[in-house]
CSV table of C-alpha atoms in Angstrom, one decimal:
chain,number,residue,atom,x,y,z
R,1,UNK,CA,-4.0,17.8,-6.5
R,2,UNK,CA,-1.3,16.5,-3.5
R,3,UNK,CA,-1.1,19.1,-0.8
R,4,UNK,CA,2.6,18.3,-0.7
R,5,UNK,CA,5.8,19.8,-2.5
R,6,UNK,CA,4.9,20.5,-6.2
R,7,UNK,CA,5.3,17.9,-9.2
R,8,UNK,CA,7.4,19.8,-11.0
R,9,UNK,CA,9.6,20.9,-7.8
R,10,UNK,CA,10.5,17.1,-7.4
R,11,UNK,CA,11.2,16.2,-10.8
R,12,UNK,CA,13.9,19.1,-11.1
R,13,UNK,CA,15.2,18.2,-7.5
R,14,UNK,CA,15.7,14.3,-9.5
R,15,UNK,CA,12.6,12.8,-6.5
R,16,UNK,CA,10.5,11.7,-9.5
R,17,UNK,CA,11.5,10.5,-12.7
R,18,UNK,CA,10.6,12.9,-16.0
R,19,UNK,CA,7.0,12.3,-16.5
R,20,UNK,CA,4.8,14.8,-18.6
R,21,UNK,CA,3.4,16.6,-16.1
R,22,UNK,CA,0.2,16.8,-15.3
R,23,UNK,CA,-2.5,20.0,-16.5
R,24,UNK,CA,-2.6,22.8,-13.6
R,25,UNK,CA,-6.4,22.8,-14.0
R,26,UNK,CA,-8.3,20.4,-12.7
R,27,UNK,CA,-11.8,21.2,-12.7
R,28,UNK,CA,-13.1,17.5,-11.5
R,29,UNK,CA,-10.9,18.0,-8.5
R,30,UNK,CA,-11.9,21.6,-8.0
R,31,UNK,CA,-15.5,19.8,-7.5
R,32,UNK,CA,-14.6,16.7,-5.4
R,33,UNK,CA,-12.6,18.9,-3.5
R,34,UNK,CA,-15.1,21.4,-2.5
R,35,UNK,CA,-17.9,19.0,-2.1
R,36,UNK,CA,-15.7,16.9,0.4
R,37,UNK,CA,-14.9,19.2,2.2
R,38,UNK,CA,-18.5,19.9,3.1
R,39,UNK,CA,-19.3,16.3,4.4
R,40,UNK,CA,-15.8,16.1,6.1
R,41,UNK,CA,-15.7,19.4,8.3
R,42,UNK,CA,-13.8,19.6,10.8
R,43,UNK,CA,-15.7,17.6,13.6
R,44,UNK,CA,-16.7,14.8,11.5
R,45,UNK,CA,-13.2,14.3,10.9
R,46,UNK,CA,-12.0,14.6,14.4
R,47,UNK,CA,-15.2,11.9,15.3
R,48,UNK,CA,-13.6,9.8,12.4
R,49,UNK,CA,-9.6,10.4,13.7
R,50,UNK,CA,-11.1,9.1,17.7
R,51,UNK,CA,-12.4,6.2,15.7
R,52,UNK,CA,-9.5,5.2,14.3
R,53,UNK,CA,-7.5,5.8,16.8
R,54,UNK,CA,-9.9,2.9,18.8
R,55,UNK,CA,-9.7,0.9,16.0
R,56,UNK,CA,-5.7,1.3,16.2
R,57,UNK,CA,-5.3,0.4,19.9
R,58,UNK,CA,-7.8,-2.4,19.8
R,59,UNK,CA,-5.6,-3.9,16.6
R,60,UNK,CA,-2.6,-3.0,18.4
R,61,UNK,CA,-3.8,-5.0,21.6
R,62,UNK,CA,-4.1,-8.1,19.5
R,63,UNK,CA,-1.2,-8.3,17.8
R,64,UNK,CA,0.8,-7.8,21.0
R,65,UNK,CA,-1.3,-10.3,22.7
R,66,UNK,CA,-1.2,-13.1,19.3
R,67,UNK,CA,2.8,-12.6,19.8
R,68,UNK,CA,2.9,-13.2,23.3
R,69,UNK,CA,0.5,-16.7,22.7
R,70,UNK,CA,3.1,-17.5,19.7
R,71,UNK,CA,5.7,-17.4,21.6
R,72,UNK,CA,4.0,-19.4,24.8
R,73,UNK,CA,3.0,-22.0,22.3
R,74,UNK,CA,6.5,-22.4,20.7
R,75,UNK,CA,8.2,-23.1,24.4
R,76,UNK,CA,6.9,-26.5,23.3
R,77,UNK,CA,8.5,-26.3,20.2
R,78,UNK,CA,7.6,-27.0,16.7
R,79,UNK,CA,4.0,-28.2,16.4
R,80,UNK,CA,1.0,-27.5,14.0
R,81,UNK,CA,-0.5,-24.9,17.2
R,82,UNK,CA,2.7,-23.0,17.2
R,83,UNK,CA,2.6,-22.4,13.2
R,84,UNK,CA,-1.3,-21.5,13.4
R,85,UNK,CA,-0.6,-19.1,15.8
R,86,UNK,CA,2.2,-17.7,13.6
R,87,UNK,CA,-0.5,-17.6,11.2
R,88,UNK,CA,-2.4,-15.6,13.2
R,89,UNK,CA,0.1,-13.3,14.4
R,90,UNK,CA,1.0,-12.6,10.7
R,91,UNK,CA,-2.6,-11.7,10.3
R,92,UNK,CA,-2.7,-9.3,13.0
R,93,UNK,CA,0.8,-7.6,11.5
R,94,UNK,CA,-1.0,-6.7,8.3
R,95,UNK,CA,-4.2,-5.8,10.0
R,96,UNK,CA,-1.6,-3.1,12.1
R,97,UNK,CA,0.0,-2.3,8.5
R,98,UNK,CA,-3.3,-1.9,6.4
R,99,UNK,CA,-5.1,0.3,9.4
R,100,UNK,CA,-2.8,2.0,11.3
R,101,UNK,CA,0.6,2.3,9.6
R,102,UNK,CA,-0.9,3.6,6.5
R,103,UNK,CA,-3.3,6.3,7.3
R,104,UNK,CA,-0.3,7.3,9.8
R,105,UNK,CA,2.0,7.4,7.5
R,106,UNK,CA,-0.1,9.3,4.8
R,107,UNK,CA,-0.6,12.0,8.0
R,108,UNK,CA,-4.2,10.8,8.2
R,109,UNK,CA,-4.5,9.6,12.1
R,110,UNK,CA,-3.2,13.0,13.6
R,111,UNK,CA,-3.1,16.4,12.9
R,112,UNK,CA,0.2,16.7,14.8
R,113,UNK,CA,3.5,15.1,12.3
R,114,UNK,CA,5.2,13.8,15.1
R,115,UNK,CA,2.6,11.7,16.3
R,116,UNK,CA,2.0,10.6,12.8
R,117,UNK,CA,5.8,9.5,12.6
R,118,UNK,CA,5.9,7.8,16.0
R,119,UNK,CA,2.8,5.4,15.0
R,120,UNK,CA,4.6,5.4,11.3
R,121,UNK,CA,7.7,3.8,13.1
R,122,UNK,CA,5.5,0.5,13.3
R,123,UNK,CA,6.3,0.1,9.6
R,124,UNK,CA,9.7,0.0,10.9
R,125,UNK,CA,9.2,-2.6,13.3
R,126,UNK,CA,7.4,-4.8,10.5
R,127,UNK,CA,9.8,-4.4,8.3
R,128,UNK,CA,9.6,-1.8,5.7
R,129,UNK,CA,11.0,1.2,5.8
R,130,UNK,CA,8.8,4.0,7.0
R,131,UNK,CA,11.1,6.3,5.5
R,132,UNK,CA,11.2,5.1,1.8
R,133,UNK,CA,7.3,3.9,1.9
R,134,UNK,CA,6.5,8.0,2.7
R,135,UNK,CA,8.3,8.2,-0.8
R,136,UNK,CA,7.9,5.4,-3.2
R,137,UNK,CA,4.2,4.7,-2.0
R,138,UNK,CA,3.1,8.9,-1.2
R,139,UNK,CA,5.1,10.7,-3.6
R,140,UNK,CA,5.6,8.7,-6.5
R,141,UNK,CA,2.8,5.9,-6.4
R,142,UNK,CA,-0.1,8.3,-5.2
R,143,UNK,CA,0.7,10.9,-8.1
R,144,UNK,CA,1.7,8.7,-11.1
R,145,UNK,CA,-0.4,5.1,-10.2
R,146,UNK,CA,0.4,2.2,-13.0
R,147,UNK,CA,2.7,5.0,-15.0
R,148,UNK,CA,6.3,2.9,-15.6
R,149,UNK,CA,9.5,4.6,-14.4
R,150,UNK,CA,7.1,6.6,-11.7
R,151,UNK,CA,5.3,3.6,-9.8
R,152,UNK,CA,7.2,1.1,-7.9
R,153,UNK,CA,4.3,-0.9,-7.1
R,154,UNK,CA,4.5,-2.1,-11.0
R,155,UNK,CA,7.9,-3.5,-10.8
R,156,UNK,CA,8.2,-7.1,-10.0
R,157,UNK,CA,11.9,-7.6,-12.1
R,158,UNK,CA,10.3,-8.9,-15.0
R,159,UNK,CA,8.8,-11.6,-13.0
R,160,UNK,CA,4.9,-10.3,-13.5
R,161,UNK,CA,4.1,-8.2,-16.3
R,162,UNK,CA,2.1,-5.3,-14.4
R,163,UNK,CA,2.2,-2.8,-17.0
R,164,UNK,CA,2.1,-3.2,-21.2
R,165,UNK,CA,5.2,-0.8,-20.9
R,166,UNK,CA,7.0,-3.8,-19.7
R,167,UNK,CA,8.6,-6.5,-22.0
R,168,UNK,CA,6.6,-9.3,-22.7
R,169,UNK,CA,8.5,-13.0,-21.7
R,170,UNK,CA,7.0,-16.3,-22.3
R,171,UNK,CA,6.8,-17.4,-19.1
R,172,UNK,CA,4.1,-14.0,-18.4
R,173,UNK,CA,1.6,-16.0,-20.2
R,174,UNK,CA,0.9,-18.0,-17.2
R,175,UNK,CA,1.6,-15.4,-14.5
R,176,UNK,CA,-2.3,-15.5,-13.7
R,177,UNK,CA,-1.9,-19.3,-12.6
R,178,UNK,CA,2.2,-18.1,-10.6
R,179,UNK,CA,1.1,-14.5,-9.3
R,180,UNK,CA,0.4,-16.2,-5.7
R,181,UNK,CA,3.6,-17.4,-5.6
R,182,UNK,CA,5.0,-14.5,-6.7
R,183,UNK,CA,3.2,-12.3,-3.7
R,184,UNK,CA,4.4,-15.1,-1.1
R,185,UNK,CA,7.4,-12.9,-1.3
R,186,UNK,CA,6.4,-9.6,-2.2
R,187,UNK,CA,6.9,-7.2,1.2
R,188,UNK,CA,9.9,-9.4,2.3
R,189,UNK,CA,11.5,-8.1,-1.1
R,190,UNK,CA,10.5,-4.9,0.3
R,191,UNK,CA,13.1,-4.7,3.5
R,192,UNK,CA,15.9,-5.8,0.6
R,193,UNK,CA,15.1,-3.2,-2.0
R,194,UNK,CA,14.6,-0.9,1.7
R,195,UNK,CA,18.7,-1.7,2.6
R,196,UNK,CA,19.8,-1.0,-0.9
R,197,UNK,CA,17.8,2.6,-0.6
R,198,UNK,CA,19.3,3.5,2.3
R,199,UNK,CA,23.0,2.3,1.5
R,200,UNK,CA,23.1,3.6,-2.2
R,201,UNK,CA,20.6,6.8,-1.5
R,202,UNK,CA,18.6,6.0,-4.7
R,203,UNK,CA,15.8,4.9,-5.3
R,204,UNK,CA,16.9,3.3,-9.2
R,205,UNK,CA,19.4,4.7,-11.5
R,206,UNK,CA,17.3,8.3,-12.6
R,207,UNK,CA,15.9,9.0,-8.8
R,208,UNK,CA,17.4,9.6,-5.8
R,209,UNK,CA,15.8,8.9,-2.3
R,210,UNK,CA,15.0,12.2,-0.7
R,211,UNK,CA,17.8,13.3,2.2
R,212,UNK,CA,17.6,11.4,5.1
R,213,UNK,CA,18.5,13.4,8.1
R,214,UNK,CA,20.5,11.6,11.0
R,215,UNK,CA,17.2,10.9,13.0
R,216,UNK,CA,16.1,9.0,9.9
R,217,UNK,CA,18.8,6.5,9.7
R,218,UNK,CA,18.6,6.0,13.2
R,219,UNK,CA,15.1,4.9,12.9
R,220,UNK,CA,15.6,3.0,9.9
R,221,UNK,CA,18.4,1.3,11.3
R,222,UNK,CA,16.3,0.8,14.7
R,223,UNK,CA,13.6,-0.6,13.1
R,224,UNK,CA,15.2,-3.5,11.1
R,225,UNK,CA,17.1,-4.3,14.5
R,226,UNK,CA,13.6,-4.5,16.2
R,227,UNK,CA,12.2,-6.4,13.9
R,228,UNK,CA,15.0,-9.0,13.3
R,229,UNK,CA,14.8,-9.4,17.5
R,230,UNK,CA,10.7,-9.7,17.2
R,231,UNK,CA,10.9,-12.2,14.3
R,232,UNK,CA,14.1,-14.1,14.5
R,233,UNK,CA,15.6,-13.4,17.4
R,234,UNK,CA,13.1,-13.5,20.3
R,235,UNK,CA,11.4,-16.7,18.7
R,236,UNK,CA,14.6,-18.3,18.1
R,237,UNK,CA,15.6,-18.0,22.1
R,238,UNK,CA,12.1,-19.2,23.3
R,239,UNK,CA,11.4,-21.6,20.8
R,240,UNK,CA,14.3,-23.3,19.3
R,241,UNK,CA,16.3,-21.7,16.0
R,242,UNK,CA,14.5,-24.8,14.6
R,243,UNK,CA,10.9,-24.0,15.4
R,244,UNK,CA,11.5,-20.2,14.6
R,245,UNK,CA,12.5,-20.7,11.4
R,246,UNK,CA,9.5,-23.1,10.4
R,247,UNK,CA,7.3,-20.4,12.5
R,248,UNK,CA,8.9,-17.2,10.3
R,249,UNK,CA,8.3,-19.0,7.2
R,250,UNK,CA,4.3,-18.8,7.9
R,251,UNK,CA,4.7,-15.3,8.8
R,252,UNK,CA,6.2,-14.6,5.5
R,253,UNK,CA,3.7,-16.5,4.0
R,254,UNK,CA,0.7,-15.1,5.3
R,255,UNK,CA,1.6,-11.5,5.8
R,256,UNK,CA,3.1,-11.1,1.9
R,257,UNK,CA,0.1,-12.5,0.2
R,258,UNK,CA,-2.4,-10.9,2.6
R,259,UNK,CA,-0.9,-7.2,1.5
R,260,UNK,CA,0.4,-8.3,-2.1
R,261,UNK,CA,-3.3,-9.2,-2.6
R,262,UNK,CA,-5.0,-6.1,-1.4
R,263,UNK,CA,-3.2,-3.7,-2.9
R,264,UNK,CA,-2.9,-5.6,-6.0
R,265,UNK,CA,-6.7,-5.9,-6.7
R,266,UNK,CA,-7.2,-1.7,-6.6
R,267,UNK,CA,-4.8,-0.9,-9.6
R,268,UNK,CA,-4.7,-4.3,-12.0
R,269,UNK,CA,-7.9,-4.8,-12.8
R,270,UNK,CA,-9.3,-4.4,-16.6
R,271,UNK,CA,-10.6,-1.7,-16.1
R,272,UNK,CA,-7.8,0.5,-14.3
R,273,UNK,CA,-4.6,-0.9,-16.4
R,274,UNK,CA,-3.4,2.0,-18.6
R,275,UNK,CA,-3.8,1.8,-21.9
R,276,UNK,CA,-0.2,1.0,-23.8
R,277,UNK,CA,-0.3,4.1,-25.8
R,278,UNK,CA,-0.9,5.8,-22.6
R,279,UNK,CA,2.3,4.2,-20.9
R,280,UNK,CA,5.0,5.3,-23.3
R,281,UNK,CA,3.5,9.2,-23.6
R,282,UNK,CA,2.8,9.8,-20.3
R,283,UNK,CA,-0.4,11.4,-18.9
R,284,UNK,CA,-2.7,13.7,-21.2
R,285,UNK,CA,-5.6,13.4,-18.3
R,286,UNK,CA,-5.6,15.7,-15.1
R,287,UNK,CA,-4.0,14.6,-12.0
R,288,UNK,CA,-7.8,13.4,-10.9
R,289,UNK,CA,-8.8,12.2,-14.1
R,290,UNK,CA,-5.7,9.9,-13.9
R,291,UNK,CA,-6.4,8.5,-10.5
R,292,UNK,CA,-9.5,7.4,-11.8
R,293,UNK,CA,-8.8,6.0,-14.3
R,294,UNK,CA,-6.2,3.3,-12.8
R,295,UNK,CA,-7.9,2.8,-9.5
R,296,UNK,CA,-11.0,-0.1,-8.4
R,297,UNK,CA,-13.2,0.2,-5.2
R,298,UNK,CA,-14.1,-3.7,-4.6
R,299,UNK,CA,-16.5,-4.3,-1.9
R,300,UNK,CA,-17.0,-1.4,-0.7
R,301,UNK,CA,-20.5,-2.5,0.6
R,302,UNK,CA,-18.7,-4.7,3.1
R,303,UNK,CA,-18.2,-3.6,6.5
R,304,UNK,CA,-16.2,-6.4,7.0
R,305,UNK,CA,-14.2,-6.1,4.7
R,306,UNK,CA,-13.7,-2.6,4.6
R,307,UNK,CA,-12.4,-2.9,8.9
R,308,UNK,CA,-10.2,-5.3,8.0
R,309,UNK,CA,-8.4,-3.8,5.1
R,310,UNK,CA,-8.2,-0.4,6.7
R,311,UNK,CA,-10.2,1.2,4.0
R,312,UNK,CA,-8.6,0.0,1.7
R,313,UNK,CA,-11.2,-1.1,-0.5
R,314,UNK,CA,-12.3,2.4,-1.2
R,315,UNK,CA,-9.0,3.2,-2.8
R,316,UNK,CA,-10.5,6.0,-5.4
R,317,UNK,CA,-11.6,7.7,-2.4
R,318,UNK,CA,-8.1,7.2,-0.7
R,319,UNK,CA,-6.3,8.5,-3.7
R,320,UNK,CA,-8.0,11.5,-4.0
R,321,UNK,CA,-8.1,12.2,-0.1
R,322,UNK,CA,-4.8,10.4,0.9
R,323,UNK,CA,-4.7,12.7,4.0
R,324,UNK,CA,-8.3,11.7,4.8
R,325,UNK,CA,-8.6,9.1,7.9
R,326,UNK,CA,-9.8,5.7,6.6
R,327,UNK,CA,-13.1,6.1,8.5
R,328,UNK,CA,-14.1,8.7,6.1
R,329,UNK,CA,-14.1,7.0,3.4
R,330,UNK,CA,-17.4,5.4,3.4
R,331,UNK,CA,-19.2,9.0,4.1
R,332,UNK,CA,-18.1,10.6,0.8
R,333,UNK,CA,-17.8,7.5,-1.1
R,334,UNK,CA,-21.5,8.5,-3.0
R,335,UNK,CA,-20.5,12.4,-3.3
R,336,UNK,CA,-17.0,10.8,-5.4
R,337,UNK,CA,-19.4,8.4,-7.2
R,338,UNK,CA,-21.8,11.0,-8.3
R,339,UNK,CA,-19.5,14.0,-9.2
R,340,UNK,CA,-17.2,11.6,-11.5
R,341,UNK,CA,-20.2,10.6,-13.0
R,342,UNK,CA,-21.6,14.5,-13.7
R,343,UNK,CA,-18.2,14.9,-15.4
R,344,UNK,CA,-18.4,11.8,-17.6
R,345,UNK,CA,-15.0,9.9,-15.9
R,346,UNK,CA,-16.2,6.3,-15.1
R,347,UNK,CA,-15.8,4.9,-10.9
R,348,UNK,CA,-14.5,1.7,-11.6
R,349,UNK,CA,-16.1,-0.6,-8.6
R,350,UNK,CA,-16.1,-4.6,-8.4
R,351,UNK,CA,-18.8,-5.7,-6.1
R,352,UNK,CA,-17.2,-8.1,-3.9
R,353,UNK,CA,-13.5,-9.2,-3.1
R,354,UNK,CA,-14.0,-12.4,-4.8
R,355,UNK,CA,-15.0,-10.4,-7.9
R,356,UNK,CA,-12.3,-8.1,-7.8
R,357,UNK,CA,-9.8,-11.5,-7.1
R,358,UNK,CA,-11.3,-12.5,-10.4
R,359,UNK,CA,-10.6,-9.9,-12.8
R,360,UNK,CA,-7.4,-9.3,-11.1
R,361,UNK,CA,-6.1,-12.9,-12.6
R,362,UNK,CA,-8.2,-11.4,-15.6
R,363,UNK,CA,-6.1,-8.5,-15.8
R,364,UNK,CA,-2.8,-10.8,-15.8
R,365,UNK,CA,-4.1,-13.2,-18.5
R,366,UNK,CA,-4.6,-10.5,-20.7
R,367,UNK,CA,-1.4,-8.2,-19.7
R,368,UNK,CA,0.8,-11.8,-20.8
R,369,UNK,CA,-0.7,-12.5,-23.6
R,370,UNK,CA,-1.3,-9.0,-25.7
R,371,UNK,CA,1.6,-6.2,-26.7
């Protein structure tokens, strides 16, 4: 199970919401664990940290560089060059997001905590609270995935139906044709629901957010400055308010679907949405058990893919080894397969993206339609 504070610890401290907890033996995990941790010793993982840490300053690189040609394109103000460029340097924000940010911020880049923090502050600078992501996303999404009350990641205000625990609305029958729309928006909803964390110190009406110290409102407050300077600001004194505004809309655009979309596709999928019965009872399965059963790989054979979403398309793997770099993934990926298999507990895997794309609109269809 986590490696971090107790289940139980946190529900009685009011950091997760009153969940069944889950059973304190966990013999799948017991397994996985064991066998892992024979493939990853210690010097494959520091090879795999010096990896990623290439792969982070060569990412890094380029998205410095596409802002800098952005911003030398908009002197000449609004023009279909200066919004592709946008659209590239949006690219190149969630490529920084999906491969450096998030190992960093799961303590996965460094074995020192400050040096995972300092690259973690780059959430900050993009826009999302590294603060409240260690949280929502670490705490409560990695232990209860797809469980209502517990994961964040399935509230969308009623807009999408994401879970059968949620109410059922007409308009949910044709969320698989809206859902784009709907992630057009998604992580710019984020830095709102990030403010109203921060200024009412809950995280919704049973939870509250964790203490932050003084050095963590300085950084949260630091990073929505920097990032209102890098994307409104700064463009808007180059370019023209005008051009910035057209030039932050792509951003927005580009950057919400692009991580909307990949971390959609690894928990509503057919085969990972928990079963109604499931939802209002709360877990019965082990902590491991439970991962499994709401998580999708998709394209795992893909190492394209898998570069540019950070790993992110072996997401069983990087919910059972959260504290694992990215560039492990791939090297136990058979071992997970295998074991799960020994035990009888299915590895849900889609074969490509556009697969995975597929039965995610599947998944919608079937979560507005049926009770």
């Amino acid at each position: 199970m986590p490696s971090h504070t107790p289940i139980q610890s946190r529900i009685a401290r009011g950091q997760l919401p009153v969940v069944r907890p889950f059973p304190s033996t966990d013999a799948l995990f017991v397994d996985l664990k064991a066998g892992v941790h024979q493939i990853c010793t210690p010097t494959v993982v520091q090879s795999a940290r010096q990896r990623l840490l290439v792969k982070a300053v060569t990412i890094c690189t380029l998205w410095i560089g596409l802002y800098g040609l952005m911003l030398a394109i908009g002197r000449d103000g609004l023009s279909v060059a200066y919004l592709a460029a946008c659209a590239l340097f949006a690219w190149a924000d969630a490529l920084v997001a999906m491969n450096v940010t998030h190992d960093a911020n799961h303590s996965a880049m460094f074995v020192a905590r400050r040096a995972n923090r300092a690259v973690g502050f780059l959430t900050d600078v993009i826009g999302i609270s590294s603060h409240v992501w260690r949280y929502v996303h670490n705490s409560r999404h990695h232990t209860y995935p797809n469980i209502e009350g517990a994961d964040h990641d399935i509230d969308s205000g009623g807009v999408l139906r994401l879970s059968y625990d949620h109410p059922r609305r007409w308009w949910h029958r044709y969320q698989h044709l809206y859902f784009p729309l709907v992630y057009l928006l998604n992580f710019s909803a984020h830095n709102l629901r990030d403010i109203r964390m921060f200024v009412t110190g809950r995280v919704d009406q049973h939870t509250q957010l964790p203490h932050m110290t003084a050095g963590d409102r300085v950084a949260f407050c630091l990073g929505k400055l920097l990032c209102f300077l890098m994307l409104w600001a700064l463009p808007a004194v180059v370019c023209g308010w005008t051009t910035a505004l057209a030039g932050l809309a792509v951003i927005a655009v580009v950057f919400n679907l692009t991580l909307a979309t990949v971390f959609q596709l690894a928990h509503i999928v057919p085969d990972a949405l928990t079963p109604p019965e499931f939802c209002r009872a709360g877990p019965t399965n082990t902590w491991s058990e439970h991962q499994l059963a709401t998580t999708a790989n998709f394209a795992t054979q893909s190492r394209s893919i898998g570069w540019l979403v950070g790993g992110l398309n072996f997401q069983i793997e990087h919910h059972l080894f959260p504290r694992l770099p990215h560039t492990c993934y791939p090297l136990v990926s058979d071992y997970v397969r295998t074991t799960c298999q020994d035990h009888g507990v299915a590895y849900v895997e889609y074969p490509t993206f556009r697969e995975a794309l597929r039965q995610h609109a599947v998944a919608l269809r079937t979560l507005g339609r049926k009770d």
